[in-house]
mmCIF file of C-alpha atoms in Angstrom:
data_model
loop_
_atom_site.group_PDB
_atom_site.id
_atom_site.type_symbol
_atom_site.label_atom_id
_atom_site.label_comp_id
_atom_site.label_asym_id
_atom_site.label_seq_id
_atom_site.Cartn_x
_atom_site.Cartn_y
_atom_site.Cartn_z
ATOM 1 C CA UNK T 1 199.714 140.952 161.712
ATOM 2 C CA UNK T 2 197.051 142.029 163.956
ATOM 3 C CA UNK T 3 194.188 144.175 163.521
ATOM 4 C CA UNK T 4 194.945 147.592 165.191
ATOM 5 C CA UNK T 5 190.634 148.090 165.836
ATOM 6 C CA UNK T 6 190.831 144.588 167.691
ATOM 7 C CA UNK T 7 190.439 144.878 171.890
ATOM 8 C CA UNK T 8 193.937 145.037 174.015
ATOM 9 C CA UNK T 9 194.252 141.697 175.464
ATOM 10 C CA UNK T 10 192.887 141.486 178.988
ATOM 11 C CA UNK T 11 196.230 142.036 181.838
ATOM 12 C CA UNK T 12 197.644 138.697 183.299
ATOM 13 C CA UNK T 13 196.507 137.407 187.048
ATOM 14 C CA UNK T 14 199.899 138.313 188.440
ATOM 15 C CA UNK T 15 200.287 141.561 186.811
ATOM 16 C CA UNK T 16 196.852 142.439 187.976
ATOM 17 C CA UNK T 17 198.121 141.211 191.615
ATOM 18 C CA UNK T 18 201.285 142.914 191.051
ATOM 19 C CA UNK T 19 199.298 146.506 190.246
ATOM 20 C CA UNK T 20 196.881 145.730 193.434
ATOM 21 C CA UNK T 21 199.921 145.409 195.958
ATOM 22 C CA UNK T 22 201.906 148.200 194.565
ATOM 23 C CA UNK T 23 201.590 150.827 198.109
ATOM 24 C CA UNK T 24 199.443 153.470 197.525
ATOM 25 C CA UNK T 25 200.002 156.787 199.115
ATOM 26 C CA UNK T 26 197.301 157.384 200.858
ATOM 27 C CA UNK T 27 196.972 159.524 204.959
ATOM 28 C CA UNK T 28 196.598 156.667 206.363
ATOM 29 C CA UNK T 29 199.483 154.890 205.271
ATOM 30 C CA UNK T 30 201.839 158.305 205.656
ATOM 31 C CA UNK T 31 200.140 158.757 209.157
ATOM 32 C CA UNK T 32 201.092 155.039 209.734
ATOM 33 C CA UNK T 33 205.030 155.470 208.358
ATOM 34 C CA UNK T 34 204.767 159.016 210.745
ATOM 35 C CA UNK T 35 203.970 157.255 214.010
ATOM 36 C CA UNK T 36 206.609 153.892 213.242
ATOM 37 C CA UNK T 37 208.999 156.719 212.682
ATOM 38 C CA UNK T 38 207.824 158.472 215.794
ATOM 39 C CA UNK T 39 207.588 154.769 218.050
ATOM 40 C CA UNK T 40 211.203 153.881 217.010
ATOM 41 C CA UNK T 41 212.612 156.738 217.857
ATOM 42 C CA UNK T 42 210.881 156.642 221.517
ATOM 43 C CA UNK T 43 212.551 153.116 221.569
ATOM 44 C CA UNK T 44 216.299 154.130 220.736
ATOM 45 C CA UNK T 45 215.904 156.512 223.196
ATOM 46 C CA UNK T 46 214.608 154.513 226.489
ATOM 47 C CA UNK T 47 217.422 152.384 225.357
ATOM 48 C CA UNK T 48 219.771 154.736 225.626
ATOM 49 C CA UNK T 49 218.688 156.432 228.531
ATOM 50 C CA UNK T 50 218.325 152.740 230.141
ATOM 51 C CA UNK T 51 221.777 152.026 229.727
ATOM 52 C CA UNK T 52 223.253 155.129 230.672
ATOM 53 C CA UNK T 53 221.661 155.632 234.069
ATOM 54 C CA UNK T 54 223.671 153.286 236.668
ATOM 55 C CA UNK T 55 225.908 155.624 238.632
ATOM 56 C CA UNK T 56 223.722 158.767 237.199
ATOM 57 C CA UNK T 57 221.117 157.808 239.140
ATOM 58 C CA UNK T 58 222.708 157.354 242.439
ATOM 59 C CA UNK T 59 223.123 160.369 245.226
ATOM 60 C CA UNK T 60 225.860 161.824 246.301
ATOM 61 C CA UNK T 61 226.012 159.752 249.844
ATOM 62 C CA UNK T 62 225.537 156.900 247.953
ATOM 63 C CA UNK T 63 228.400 157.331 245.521
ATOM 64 C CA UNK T 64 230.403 158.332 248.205
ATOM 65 C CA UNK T 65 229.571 154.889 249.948
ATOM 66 C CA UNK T 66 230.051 153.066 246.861
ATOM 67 C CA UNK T 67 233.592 154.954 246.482
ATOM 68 C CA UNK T 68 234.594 153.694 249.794
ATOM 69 C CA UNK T 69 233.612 150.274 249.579
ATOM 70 C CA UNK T 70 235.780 149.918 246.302
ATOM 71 C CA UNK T 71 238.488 151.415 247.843
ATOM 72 C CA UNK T 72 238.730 149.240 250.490
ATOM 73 C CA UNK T 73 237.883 146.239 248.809
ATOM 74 C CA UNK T 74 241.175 147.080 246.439
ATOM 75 C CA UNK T 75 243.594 148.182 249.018
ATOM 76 C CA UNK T 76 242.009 144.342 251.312
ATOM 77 C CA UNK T 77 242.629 142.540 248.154
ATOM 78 C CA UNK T 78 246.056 143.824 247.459
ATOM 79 C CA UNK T 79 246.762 142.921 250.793
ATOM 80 C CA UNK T 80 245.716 139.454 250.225
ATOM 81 C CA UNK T 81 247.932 139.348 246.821
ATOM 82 C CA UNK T 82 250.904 140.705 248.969
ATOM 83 C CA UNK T 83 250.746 137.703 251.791
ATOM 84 C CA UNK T 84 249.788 134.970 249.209
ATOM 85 C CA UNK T 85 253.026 135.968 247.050
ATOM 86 C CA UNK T 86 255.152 135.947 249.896
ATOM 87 C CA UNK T 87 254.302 132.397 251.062
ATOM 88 C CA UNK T 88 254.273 130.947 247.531
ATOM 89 C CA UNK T 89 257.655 132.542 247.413
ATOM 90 C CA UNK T 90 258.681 130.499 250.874
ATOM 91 C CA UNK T 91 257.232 127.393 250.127
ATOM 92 C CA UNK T 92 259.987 127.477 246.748
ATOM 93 C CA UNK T 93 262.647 127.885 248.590
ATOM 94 C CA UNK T 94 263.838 124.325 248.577
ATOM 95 C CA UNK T 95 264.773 123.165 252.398
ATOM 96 C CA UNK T 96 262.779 125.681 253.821
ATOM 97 C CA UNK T 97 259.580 124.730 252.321
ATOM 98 C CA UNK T 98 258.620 122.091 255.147
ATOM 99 C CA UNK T 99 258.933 124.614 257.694
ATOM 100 C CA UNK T 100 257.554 127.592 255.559
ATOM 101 C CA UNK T 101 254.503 125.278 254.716
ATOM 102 C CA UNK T 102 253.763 124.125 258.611
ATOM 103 C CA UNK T 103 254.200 127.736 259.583
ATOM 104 C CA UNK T 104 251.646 128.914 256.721
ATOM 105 C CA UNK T 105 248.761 126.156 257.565
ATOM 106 C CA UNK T 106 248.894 127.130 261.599
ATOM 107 C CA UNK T 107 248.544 130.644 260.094
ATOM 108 C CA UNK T 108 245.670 129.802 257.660
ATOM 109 C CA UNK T 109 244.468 127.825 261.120
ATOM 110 C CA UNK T 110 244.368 131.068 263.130
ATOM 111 C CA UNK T 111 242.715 132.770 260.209
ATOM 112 C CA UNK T 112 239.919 130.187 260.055
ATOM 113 C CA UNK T 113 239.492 129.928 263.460
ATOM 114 C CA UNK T 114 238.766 134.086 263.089
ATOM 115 C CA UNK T 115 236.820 134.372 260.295
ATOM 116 C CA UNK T 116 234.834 131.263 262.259
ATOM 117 C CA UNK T 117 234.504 132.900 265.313
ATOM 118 C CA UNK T 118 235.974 130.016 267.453
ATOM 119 C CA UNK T 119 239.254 131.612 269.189
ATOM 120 C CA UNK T 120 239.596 135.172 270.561
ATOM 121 C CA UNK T 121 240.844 138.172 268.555
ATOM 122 C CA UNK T 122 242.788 141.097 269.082
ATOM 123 C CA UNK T 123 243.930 144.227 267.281
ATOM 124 C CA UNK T 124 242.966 148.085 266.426
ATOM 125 C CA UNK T 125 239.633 148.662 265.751
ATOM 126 C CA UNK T 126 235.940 150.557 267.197
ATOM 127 C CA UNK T 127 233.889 150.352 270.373
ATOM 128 C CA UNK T 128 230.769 151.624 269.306
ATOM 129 C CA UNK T 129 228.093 152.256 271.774
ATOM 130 C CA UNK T 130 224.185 152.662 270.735
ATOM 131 C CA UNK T 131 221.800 154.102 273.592
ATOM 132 C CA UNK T 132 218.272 152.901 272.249
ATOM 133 C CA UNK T 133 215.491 154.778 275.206
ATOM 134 C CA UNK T 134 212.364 154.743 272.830
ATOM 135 C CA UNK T 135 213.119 150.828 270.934
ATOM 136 C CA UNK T 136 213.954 152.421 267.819
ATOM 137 C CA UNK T 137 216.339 150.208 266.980
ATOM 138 C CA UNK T 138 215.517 147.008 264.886
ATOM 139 C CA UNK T 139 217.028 144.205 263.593
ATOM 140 C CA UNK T 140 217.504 145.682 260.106
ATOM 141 C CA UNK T 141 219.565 148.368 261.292
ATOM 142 C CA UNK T 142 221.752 145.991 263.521
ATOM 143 C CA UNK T 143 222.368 143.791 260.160
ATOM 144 C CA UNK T 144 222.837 147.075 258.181
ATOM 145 C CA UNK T 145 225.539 148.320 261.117
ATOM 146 C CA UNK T 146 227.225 145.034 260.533
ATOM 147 C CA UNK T 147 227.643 144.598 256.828
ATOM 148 C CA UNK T 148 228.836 148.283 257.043
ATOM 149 C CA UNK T 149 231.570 146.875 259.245
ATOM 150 C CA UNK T 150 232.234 144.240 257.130
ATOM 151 C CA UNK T 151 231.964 146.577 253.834
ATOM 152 C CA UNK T 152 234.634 148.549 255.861
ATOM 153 C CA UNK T 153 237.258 145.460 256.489
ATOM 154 C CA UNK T 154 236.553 144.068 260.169
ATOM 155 C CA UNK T 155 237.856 141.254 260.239
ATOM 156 C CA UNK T 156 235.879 140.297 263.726
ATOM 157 C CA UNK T 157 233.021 141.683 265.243
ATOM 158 C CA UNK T 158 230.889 141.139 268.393
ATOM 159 C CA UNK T 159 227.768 142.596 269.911
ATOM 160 C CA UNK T 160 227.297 142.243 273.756
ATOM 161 C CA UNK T 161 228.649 138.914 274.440
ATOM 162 C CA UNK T 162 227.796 137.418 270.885
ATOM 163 C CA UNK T 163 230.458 136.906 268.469
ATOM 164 C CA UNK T 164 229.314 137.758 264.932
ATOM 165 C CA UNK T 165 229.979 135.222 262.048
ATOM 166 C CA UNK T 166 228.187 134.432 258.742
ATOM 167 C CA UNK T 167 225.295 132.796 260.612
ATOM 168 C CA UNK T 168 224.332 135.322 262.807
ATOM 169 C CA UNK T 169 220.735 136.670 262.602
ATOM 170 C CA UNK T 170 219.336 139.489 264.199
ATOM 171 C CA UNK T 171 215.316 139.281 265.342
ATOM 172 C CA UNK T 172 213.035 141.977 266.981
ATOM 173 C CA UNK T 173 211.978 140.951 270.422
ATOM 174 C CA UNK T 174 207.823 141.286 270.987
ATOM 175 C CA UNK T 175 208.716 143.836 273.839
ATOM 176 C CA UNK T 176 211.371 145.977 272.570
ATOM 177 C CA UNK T 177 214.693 145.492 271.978
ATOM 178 C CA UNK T 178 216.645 142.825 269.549
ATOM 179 C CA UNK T 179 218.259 139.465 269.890
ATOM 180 C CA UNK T 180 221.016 137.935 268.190
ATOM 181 C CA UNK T 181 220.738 134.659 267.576
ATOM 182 C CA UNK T 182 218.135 134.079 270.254
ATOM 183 C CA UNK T 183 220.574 135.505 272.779
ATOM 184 C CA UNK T 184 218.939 139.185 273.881
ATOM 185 C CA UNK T 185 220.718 141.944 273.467
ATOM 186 C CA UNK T 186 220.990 144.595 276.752
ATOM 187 C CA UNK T 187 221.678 148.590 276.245
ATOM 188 C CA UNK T 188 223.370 150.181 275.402
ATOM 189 C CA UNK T 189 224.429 147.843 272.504
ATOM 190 C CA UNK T 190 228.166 147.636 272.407
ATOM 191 C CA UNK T 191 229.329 146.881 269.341
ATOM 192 C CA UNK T 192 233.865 146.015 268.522
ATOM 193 C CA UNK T 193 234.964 145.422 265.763
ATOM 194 C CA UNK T 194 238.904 144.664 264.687
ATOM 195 C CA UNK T 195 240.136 146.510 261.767
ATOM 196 C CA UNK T 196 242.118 149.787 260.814
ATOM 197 C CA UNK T 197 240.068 152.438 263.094
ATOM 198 C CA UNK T 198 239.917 154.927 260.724
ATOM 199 C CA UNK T 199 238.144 153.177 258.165
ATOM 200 C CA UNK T 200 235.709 151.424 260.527
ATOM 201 C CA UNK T 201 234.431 155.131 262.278
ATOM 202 C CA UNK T 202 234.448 156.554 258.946
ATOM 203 C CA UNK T 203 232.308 153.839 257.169
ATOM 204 C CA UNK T 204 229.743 154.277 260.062
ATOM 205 C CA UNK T 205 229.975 158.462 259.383
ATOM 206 C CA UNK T 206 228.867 158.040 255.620
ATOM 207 C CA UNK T 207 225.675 160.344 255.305
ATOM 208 C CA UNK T 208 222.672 158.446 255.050
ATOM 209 C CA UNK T 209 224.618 155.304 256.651
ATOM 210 C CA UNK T 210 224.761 154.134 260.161
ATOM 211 C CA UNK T 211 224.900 156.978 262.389
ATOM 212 C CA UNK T 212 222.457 159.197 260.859
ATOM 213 C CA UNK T 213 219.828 156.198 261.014
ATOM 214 C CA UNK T 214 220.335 155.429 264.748
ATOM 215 C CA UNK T 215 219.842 159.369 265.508
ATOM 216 C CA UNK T 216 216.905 159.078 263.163
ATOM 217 C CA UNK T 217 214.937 156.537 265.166
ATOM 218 C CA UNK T 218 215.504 158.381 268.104
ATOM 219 C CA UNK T 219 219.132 156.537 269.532
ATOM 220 C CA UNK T 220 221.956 157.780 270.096
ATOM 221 C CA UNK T 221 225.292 156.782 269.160
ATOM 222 C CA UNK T 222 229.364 156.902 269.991
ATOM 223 C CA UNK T 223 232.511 155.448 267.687
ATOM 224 C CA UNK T 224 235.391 155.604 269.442
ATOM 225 C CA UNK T 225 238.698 154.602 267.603
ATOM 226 C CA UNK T 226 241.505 152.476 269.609
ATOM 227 C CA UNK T 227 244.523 151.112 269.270
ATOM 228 C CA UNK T 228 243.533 147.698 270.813
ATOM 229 C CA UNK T 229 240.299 145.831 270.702
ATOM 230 C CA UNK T 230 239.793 142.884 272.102
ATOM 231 C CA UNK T 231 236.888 140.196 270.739
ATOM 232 C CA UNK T 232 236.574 137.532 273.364
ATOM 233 C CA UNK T 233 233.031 136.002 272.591
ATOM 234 C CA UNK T 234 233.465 132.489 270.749
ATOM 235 C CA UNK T 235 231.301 131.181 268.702
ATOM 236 C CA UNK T 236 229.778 127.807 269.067
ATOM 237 C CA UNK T 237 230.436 126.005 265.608
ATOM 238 C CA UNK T 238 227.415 123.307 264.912
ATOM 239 C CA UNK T 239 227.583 120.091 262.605
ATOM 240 C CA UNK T 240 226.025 121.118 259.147
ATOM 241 C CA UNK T 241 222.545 119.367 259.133
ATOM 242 C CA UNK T 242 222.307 119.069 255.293
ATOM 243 C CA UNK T 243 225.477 120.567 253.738
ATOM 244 C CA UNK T 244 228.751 118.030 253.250
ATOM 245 C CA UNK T 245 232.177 118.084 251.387
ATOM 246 C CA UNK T 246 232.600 117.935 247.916
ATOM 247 C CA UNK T 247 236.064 115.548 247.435
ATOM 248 C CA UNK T 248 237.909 117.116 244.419
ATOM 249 C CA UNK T 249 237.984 113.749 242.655
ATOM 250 C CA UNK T 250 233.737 113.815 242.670
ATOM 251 C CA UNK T 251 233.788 118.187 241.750
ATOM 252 C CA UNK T 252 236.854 117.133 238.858
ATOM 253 C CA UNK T 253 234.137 114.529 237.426
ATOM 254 C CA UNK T 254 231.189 116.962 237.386
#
């Protein structure tokens, strides 16, 4: 039995350690807790903010823009899934699959030779005219006029007497005026382009898009929708210098 005048024993090292970490509620560490609160709540709601810009952000011309390019980007697709399911449809049909086949690789031929910019075109489209007095038109705007073409389904375009493929770059000349690929480019710039009409002179009416920018710099500019185009510049088609074919056997291994 012990003696109830004796000293307390002295407290453990790890209750003593235990006591000394206990958090003690002090300003500083409820000023602390405050502005972690305070931080973590600015973070959830950049996050959230950052997420739910995309379209938000955008102006009205360029949702409009955006609108059109998905549009015709379906209805070209669809298109696409329309033709491709009627010759997979021919080239089942027993007996006439030789014939359905050779008539479907001159067509893909004719498409190539197109999209490549090596045999003449024809079909509805644009004749746009640009009258540049002051040089205000650059390079950049001649790209941006094309990919709005493109963005608006032509399926072939020339400038002048150029034909314009997937090569073609535009470059400012030193005294005024632009080439395309080192050919020079005389005004006005007339620009044709096969695809539907409508949808070609509407994609270069967009506000803030083509036409605006050539008035802006000073140009002037005329879209004129026909029912026959004709795109008679060829394109000279050069040996790849560093680029070759990938056989299927050596793209199955990798």
């Amino acid at each position: 039995m012990t003696d109830p005048t004796s000293p307390a024993p002295a407290p453990s090292g790890w209750r003593t350690l235990l006591r000394m970490s206990r958090p003690r509620a002090t300003k500083a560490n409820a000023l602390a807790g405050i502005l972690a609160l305070l931080l973590g709540f600015a973070i959830a709601t950049q996050v959230h903010q950052t997420q739910s810009q995309g379209l938000e952000s955008l102006r009205e011309d360029e949702l409009v823009r955006l609108l059109d390019d998905v549009q015709t980007d379906n209805s070209r697709l669809a298109d696409e899934i329309r033709t491709l399911e009627a010759q997979r449809d021919q080239l089942a049909n027993g007996a006439a699959g030789s014939s359905a086949a050779r008539a479907a690789a001159e067509q893909r031929v004719d498409s190539l030779g197109i999209l490549a910019g090596t045999v003449r075109a024809k079909g509805p489209g644009i004749t746009m005219r640009i009258s540049d007095p002051k040089d205000g038109v650059t390079s950049a705007l001649l790209l941006d006029t094309v990919e709005e073409l493109r963005d608006g389904g032509a399926e072939a375009i020339q400038i002048d007497d150029v034909r314009v493929v997937a090569s073609t770059y535009f470059t400012d000349l030193d005294d005024g005026g632009v080439s395309a690929s080192d050919t020079p480019l005389t005004q006005p710039y007339v620009i044709t382009a096969i695809g539907d009409a409508s949808t070609l002179a509407a994609a270069m009416a967009i506000p803030g898009g083509v036409t605006e920018s050539v008035k802006r710099v000073g140009a002037s500019i005329s879209v004129s929708e026909e029912q026959s185009v004709t795109v008679d510049a060829l394109h000279t088609v050069k040996q790849p210098q560093y680029a070759r074919p990938v056989s299927p056997a050596t793209s199955a291994a990798s």
